[in-house]
Coordinates of C-alpha atoms in Angstrom, one line a residue:
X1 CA -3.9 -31.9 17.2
X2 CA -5.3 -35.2 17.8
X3 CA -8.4 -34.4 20.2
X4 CA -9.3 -31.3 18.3
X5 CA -9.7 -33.5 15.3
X6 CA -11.3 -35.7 17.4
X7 CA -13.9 -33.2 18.7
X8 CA -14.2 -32.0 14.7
X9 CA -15.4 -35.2 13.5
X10 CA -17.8 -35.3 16.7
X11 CA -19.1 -32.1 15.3
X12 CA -19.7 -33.3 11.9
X13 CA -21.4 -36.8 12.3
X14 CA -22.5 -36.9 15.7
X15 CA -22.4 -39.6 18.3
X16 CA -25.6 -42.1 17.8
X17 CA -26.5 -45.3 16.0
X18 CA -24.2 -48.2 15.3
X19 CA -23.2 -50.4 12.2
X20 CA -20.6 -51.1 10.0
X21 CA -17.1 -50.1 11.3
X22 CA -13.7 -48.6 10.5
X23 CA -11.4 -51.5 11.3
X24 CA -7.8 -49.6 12.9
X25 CA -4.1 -51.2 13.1
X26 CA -2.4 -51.2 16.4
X27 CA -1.3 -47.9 16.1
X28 CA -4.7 -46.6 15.9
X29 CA -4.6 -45.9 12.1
X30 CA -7.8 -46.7 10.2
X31 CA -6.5 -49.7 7.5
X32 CA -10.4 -49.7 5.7
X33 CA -14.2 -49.4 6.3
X34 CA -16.7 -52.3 6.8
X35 CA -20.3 -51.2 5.9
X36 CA -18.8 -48.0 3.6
X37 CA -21.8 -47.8 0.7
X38 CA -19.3 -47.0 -2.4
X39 CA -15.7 -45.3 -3.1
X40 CA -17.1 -41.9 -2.7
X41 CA -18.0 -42.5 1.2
X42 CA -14.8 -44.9 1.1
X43 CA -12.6 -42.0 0.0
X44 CA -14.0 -39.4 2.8
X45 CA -13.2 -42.2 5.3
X46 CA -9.5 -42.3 4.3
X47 CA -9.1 -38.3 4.7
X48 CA -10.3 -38.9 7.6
X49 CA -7.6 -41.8 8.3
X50 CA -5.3 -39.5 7.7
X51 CA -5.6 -37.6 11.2
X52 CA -7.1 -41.2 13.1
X53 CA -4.3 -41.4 14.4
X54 CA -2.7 -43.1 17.9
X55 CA -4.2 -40.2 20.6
X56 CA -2.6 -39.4 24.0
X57 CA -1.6 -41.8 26.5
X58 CA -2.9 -39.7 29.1
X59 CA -6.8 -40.7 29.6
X60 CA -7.3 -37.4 31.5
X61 CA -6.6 -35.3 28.0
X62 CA -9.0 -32.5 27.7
X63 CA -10.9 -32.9 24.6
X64 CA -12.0 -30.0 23.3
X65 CA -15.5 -29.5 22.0
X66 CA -17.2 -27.4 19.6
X67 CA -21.1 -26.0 19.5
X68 CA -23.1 -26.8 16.4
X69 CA -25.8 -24.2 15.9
X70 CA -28.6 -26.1 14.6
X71 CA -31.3 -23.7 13.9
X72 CA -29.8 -22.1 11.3
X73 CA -32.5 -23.5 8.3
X74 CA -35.4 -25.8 8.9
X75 CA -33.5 -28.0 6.6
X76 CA -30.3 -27.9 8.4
X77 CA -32.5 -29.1 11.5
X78 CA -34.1 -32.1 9.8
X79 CA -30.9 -33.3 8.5
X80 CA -29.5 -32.9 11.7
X81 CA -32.0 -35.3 13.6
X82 CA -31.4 -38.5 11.3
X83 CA -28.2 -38.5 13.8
X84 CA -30.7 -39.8 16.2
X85 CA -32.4 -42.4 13.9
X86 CA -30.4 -45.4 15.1
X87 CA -31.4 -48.2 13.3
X88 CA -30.7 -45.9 10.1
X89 CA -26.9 -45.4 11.0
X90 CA -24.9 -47.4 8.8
X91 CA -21.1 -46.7 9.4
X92 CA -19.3 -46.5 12.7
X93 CA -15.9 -44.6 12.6
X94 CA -13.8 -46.4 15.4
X95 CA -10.5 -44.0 16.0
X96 CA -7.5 -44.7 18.5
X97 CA -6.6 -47.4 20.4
X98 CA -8.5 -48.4 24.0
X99 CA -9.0 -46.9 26.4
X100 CA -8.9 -43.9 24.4
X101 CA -10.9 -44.9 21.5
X102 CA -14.2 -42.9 20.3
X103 CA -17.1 -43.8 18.0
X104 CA -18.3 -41.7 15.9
X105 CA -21.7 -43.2 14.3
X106 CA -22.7 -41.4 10.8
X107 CA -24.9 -42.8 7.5
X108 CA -23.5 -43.6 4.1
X109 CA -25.8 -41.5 2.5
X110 CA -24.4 -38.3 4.2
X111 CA -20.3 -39.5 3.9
X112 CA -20.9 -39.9 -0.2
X113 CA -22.5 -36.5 -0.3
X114 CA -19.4 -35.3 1.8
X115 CA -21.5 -33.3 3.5
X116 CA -22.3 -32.5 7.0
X117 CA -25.5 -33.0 9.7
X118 CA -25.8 -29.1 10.8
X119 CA -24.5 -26.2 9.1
X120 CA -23.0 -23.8 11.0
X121 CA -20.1 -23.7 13.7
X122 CA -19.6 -21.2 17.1
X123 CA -15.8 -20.5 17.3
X124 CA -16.5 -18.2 20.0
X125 CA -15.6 -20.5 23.0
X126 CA -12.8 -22.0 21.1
X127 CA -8.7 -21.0 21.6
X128 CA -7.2 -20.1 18.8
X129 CA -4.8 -23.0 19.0
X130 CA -7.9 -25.6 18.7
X131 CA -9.4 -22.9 16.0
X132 CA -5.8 -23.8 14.0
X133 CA -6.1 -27.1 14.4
X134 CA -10.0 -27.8 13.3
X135 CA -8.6 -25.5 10.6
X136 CA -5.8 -27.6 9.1
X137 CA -8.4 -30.9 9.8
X138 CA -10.8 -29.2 7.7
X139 CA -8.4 -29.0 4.6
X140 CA -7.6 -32.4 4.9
X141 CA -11.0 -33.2 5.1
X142 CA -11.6 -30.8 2.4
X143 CA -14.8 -28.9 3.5
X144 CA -13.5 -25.3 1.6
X145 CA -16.6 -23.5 3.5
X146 CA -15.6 -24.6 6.7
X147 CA -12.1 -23.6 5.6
X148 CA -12.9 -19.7 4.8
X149 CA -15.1 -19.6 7.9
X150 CA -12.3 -20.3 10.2
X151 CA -9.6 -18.5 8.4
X152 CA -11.6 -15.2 8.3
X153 CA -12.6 -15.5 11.8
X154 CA -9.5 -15.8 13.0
X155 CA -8.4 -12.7 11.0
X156 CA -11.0 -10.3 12.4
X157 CA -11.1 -12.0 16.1
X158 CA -7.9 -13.0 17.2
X159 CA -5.7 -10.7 15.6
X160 CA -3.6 -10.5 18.4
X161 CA -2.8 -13.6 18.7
X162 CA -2.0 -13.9 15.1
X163 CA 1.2 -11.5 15.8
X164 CA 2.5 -13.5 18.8
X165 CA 2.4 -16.7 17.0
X166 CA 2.7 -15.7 13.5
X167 CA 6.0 -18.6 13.5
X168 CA 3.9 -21.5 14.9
X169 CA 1.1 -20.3 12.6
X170 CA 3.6 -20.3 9.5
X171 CA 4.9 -23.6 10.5
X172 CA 1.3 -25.1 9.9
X173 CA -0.6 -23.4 7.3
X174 CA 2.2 -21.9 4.9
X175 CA 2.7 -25.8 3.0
X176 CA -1.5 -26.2 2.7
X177 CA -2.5 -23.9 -0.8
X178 CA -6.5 -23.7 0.6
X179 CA -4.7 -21.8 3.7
X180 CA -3.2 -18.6 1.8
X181 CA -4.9 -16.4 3.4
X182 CA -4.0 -16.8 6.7
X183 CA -0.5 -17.5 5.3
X184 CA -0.2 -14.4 3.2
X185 CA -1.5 -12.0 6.5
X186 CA 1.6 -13.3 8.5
X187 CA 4.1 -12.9 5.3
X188 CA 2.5 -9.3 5.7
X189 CA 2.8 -8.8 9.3
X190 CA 6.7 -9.8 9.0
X191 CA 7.7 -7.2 6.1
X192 CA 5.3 -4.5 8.0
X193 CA 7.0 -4.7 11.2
X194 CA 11.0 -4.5 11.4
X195 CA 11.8 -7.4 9.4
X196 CA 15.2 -6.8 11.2
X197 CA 14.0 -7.6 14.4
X198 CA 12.1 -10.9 13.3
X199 CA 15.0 -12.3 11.6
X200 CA 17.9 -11.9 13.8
X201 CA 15.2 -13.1 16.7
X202 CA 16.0 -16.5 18.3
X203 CA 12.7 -17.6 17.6
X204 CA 13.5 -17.4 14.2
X205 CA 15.6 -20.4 14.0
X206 CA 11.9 -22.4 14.8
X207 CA 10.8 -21.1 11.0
X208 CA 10.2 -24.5 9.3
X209 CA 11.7 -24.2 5.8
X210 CA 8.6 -24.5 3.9
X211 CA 7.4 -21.1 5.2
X212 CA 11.3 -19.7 5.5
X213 CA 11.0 -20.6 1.4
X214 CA 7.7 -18.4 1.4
X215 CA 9.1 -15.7 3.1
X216 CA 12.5 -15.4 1.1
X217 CA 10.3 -15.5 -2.1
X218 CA 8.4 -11.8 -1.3
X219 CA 10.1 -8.5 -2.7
X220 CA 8.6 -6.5 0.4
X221 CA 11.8 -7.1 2.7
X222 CA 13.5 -4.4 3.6
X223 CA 16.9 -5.1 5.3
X224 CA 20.4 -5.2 3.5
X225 CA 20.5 -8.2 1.5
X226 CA 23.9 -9.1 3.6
X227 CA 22.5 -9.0 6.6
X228 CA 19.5 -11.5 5.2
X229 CA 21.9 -13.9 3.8
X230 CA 23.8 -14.1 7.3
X231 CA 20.6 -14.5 9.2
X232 CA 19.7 -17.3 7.0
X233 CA 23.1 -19.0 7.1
X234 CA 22.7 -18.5 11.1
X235 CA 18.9 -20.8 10.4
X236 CA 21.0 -23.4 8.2
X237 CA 23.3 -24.3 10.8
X238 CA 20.9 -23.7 13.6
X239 CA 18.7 -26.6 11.4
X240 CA 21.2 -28.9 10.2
X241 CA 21.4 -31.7 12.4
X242 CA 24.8 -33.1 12.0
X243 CA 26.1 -29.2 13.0
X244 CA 27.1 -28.7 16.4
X245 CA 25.0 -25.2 17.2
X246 CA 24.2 -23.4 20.4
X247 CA 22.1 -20.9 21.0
X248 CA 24.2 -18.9 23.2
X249 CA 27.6 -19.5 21.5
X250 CA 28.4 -15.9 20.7
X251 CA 30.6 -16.5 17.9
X252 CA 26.9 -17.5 16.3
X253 CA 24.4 -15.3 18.4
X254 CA 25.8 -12.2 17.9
X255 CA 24.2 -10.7 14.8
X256 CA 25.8 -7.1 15.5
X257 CA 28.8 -7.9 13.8
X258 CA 27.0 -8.2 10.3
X259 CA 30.4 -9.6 8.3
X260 CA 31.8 -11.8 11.0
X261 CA 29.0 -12.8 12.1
X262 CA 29.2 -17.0 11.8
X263 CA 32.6 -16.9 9.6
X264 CA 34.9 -18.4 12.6
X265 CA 32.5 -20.7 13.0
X266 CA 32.4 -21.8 9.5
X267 CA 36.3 -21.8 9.7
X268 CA 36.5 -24.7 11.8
X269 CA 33.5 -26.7 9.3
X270 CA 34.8 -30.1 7.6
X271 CA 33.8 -30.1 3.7
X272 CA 31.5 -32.7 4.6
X273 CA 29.6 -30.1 7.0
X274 CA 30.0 -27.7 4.4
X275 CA 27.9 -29.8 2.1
X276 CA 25.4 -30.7 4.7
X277 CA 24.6 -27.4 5.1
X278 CA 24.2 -26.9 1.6
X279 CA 21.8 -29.6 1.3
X280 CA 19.8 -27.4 4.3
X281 CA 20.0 -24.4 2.3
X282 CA 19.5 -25.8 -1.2
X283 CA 16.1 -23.9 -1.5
X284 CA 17.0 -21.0 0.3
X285 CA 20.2 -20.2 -2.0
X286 CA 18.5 -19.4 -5.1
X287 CA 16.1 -17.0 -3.2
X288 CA 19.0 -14.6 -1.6
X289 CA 19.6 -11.3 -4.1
X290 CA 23.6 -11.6 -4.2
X291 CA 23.7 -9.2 -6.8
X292 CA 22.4 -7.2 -4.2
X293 CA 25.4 -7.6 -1.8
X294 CA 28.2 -4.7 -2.7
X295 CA 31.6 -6.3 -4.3
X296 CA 33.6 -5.1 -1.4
X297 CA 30.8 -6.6 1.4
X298 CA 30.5 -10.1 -0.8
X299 CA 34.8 -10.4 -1.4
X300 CA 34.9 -10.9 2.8
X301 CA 32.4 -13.8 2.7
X302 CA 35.2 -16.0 1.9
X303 CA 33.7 -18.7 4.4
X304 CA 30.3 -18.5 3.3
X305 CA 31.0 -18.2 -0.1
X306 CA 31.8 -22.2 0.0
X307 CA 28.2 -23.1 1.1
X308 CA 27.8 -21.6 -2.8
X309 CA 27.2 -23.9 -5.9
X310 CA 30.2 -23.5 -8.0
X311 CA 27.7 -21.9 -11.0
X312 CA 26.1 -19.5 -8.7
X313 CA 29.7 -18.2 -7.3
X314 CA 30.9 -17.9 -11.0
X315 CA 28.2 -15.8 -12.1
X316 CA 28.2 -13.5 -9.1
X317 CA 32.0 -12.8 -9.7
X318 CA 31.4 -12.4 -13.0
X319 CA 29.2 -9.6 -12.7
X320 CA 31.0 -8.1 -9.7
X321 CA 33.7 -8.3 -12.3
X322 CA 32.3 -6.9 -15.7
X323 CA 29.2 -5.4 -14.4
X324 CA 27.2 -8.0 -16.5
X325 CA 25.0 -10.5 -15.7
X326 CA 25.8 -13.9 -17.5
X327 CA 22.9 -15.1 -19.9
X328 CA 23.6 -18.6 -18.6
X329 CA 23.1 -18.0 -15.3
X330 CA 20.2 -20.5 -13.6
X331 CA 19.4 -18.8 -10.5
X332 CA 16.9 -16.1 -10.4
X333 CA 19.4 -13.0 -8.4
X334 CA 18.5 -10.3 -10.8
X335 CA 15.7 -8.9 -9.4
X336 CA 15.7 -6.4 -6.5
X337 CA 13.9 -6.6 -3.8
X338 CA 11.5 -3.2 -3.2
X339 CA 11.6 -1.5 0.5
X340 CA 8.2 -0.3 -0.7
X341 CA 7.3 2.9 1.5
X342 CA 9.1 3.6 4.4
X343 CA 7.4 5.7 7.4
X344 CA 8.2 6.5 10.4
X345 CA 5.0 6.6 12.3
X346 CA 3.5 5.4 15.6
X347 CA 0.3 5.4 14.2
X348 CA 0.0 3.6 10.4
X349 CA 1.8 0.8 8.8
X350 CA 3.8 0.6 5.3
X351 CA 0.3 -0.8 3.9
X352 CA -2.1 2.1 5.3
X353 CA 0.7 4.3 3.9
X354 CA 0.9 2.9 0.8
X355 CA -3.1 3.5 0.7
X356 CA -3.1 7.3 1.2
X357 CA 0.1 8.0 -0.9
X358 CA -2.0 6.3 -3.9
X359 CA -5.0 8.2 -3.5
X360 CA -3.0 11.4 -4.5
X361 CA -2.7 9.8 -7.8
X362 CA -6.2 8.2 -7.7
X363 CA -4.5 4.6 -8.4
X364 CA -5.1 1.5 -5.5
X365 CA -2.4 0.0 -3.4
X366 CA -1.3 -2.2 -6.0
X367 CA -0.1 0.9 -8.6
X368 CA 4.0 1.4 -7.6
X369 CA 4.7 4.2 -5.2
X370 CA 6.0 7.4 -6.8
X371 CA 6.5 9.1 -3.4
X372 CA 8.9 9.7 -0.1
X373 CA 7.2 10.4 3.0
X374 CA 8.9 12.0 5.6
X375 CA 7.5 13.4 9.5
X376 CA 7.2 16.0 10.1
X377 CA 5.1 17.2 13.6
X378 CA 4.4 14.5 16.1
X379 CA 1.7 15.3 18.4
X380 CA 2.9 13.9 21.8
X381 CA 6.3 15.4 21.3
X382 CA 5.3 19.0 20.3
X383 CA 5.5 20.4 24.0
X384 CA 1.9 21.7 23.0
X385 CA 3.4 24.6 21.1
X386 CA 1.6 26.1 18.0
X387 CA 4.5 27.9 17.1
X388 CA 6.3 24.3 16.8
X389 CA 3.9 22.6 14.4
X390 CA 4.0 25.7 11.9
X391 CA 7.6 25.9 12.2
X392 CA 7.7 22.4 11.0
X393 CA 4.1 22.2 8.9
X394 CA 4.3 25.5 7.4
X395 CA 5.3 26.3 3.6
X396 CA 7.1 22.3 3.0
X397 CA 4.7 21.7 0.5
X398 CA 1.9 19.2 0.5
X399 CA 1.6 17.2 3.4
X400 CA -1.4 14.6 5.3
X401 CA -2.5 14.0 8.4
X402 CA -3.0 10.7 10.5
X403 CA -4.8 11.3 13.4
X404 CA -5.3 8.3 16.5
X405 CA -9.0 8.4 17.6
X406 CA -8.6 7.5 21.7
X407 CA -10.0 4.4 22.7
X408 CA -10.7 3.0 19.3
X409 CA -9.3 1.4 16.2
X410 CA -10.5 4.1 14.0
X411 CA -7.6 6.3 12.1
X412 CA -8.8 9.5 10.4
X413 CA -6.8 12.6 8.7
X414 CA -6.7 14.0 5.6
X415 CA -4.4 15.7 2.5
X416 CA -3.3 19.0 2.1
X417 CA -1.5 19.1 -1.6
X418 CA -1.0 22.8 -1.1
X419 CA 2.8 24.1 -1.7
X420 CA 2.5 26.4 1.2
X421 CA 0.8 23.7 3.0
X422 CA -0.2 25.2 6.6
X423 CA -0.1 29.0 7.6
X424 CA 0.0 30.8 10.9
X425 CA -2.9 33.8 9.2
X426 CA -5.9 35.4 10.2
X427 CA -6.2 36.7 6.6
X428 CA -8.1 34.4 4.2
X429 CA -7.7 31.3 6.3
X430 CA -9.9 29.5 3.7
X431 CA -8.2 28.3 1.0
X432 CA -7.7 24.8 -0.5
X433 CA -7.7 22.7 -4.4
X434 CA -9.7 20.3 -5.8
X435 CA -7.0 17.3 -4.9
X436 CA -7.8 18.0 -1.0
X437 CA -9.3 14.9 0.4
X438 CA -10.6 13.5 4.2
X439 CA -10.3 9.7 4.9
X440 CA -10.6 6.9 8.1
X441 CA -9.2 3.6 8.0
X442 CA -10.1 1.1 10.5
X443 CA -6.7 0.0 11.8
X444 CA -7.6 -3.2 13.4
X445 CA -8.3 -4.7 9.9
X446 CA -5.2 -6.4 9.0
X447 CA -6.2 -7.1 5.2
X448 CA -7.5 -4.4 5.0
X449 CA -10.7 -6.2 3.1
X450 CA -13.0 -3.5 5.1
X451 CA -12.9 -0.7 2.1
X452 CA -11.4 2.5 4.3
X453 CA -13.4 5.5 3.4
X454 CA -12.0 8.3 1.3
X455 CA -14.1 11.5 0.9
X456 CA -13.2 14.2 -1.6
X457 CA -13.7 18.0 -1.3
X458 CA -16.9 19.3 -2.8
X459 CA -15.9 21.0 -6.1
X460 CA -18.5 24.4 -5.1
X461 CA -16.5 24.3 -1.7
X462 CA -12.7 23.3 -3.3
X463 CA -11.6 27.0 -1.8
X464 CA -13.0 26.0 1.7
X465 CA -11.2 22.5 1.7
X466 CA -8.2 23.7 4.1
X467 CA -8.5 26.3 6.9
X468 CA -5.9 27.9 8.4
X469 CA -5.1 29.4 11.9
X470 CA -2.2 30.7 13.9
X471 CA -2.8 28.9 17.6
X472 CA -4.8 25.4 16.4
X473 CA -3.8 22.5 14.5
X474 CA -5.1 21.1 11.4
X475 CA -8.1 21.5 10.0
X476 CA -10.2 20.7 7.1
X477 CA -13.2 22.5 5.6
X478 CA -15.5 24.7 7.8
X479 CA -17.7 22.6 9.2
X480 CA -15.0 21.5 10.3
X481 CA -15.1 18.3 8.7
X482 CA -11.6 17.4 10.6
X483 CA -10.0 19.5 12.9
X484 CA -7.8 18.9 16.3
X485 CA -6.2 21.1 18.8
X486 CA -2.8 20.9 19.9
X487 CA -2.9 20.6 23.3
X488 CA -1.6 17.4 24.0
X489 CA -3.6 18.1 27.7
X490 CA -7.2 18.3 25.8
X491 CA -7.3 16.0 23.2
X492 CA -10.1 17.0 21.4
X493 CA -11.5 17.3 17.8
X494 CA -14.3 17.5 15.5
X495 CA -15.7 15.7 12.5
X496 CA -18.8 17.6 11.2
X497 CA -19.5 17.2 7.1
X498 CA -19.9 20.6 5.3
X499 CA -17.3 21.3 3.0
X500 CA -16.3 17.2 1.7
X501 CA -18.8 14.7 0.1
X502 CA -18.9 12.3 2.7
X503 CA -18.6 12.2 6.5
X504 CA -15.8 10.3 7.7
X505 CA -16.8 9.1 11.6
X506 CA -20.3 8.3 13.3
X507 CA -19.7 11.2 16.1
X508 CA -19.3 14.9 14.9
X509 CA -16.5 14.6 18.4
X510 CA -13.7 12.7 19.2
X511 CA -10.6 12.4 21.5
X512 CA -7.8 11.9 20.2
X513 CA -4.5 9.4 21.0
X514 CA -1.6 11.1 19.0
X515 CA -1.5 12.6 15.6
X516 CA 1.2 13.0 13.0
X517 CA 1.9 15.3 9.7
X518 CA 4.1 14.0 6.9
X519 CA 5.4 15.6 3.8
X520 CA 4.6 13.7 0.3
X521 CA 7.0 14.4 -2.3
X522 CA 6.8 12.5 -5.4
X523 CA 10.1 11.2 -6.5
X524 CA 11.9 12.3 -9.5
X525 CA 13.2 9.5 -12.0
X526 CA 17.1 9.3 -12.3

């Protein structure tokens, strides 16, 4: 992290002028600040201290270095020549030892104002990894714009990179509060992928426990509460040091044996191991759902059950026992967590799901989910049969679309809340209800902070909304306003506004990737 932060503070003060000094230990670490104006300059130099620290050995390092844009403002630009005024440059920042030390040469004025000499920054040439560390540098240094500006960029550029390193990313930003964002997007990506997969993965075992803590707090994860609890127990022992633990011991590794999993291990544990891995686990304990874990499941945890605190065990046999949860009981295991809405779709996530399921009802994604959603028709794997999609689409009550637009991030498709949903007629194809909508989400955006658009049926052209026909696929209004064929072998479609308030894609054509149908129907209480 080291030369990124050193390229940073390059950035922000420059590299003319000379007077005053930071005066470093032998370990590179700045001890104070001769020629600092006052404690307000004085105090931006010790947030700084905190990354000057000792830099790489290796003199052939690659620093790497950022572009300031300096034409942003005709103020931005004056500011941002005084770097050149040398005999005005006041403080010298001296960080690292010889013959890697740099000098960074700045002016009181600007350190007590905490403010920078240009104003804008070009991540474009930058690697993500640098982008992370400028970004955790900038919330030491606390500059909150800079902060936003990287953390949004990274969101909408490097999204990719995001979900291969979402465990390195965690391990970083999940313990700084200014970085939630960027924390709360890979907490997401976690619960909308197979939360399975990502916990009984080795890389797991690399979660630092701050973010493990973060990610055991959210109600979104949807895996038996048994199979959590082992997985964590498998990250306690993998991350208490005194444990003996290796990765391709089987007796530990092999997650497919859910209720064995770890227990012969644990057999052969000392009580003095047992309490060192419940020092390891102390903040993970009170995060795991026991009441969750079925009586008969919980009774054959005899091993792990001692890694327990005495009152926790108590009150989970207690209520295993009577049914009852004891009033006294101190660790929040009461609360269930929520699988939210499951899907099974190559196309959309649990979020994007959530979004059109709520639209039915008119709430946002926050409102709970009334609704089951089940697939129906699957494009690629309907054989390009008509016959097949209204053998499976037809009279199941209402259903909606997701269609994959080729070559693009773009999702569109719409809702058919019609009990006979589809029909194979040639008599009064038109037919439809005021509840018929059209919609396109941008599936790229992660946070979904680009509105997706949602366009209702015209109430003059309600009767028009959905249009049947026995040899093509879906189709919406009669412009069409969304149709596609089913020939998996021409991919085609249309979008062309007539019938629905709004259009819902630039091009009245498209191509399309795969497309799905799903029934919706709403759960009944009890």
């Amino acid at each position: 992290m080291e030369a990124a932060v050193l390229s940073f503070l390059d950035s922000l003060i420059g590299s003319e002028g000379v007077k005053g000094a930071l005066i470093a230990d032998e370990h590179g670490l700045c001890l104070g600040a001769k020629g600092i104006a006052n404690s307000n300059s004085a105090g931006f130099i010790s947030s700084i201290a905190i990354y000057a620290k000792s830099l790489h050995d290796d003199p052939n390092v690659q620093v790497p270095t950022i572009k300031i844009e300096t034409d942003k403002s005709k103020l931005s630009k004056d500011i941002g020549k005084i770097i050149n005024l040398n005999d005005e440059c006041n403080v010298t920042l001296k960080i690292g030892l010889q013959p890697n030390q740099k000098e960074f040469k700045a002016h009181s004025l600007i350190l007590r104002a905490r403010y920078i000499y240009n104003g804008t920054i070009d991540l474009h040439d930058q690697e993500p990894s640098d982008m992370l560390d400028i970004l955790c540098a900038a919330d030491e240094l606390i500059i909150d714009e800079l902060i936003e500006y990287i953390q949004t960029y990274l969101i909408q550029n490097r999204q990719t990179w995001i979900i291969e390193n979402l465990i390195e990313i965690l391990n970083m930003v999940s313990s700084r509060p200014t970085l939630s964002t960027l924390t709360n997007l890979c907490l997401e990506e976690i619960t909308l992928l197979n939360p399975s997969t990502f916990f009984e993965s080795e890389s797991f075992l690399n979660m630092n426990e701050v973010a493990l803590v973060e990610l055991l707090k959210r109600d979104d994860i949807c895996m038996k509460e048994s199979k959590l609890w082992n997985c964590v127990l498998k990250w306690g022992i993998a991350n208490t040091p005194s444990l003996s633990y290796d990765l391709e011991d089987e007796v530990i590794s092999n997650t497919s044996r859910e209720q064995s999993c770890n227990d012969t291990y644990l057999c052969k544990l000392t009580s003095e191991d047992y309490q060192a891995l419940e020092r390891t686990l102390k903040n993970c304990i009170p995060l795991i759902r026991f009441l969750d874990i079925p009586s008969n499941e919980f009774n054959k945890m005899v091993s792990k059950s001692k890694i327990l605190p005495k009152k926790l065990l108590d009150d989970i046999n207690h209520y295993h026992l009577t049914g009852e949860v004891h009033s006294t009981q101190i660790y929040n295991i009461t609360s269930p967590r929520s699988c939210g809405l499951q899907i099974d779709s190559k196309i959309i996530n649990q979020k994007q799901a959530a979004i059109l399921v709520n639209w039915i009802d008119g709430h946002d994604i926050s409102y709970p989910i009334p609704y089951t959603i089940k697939l129906l028709f699957r494009a690629s794997e309907g054989n390009n049969d008509p016959k097949l999609f209204h053998e499976k689409c037809d009279n199941v009550g209402p259903t909606f679309i997701v269609i994959k637009i080729r070559d693009s991030n773009c999702l569109v498709g719409g809702y058919n809340p019609l009990n006979d949903s589809w029909k194979r007629s040639w008599f009064y194809p038109a037919r439809g209800q005021k509840e018929c909508f059209i919609f396109s989400i941008d599936s790229s955006d992660k946070i979904l902070d680009k509105s997706p658009k949602l366009s209702n049926v015209v109430p003059e052209h309600k009767k028009d909304a959905i249009f049947d026909h026995p040899w093509n696929g879906p189709c919406f209004g009669t412009g069409p306003d969304l149709w596609v064929n089913i020939d998996f072998n021409n991919p085609i479609g249309h979008a062309i506004r007539k019938s629905y308030q709004h259009s819902i894609m630039k091009s009245r054509d498209f191509r399309w990737e795969d497309w799905e149908v799903f029934s919706v129907k709403k759960n009944i209480p009890g």
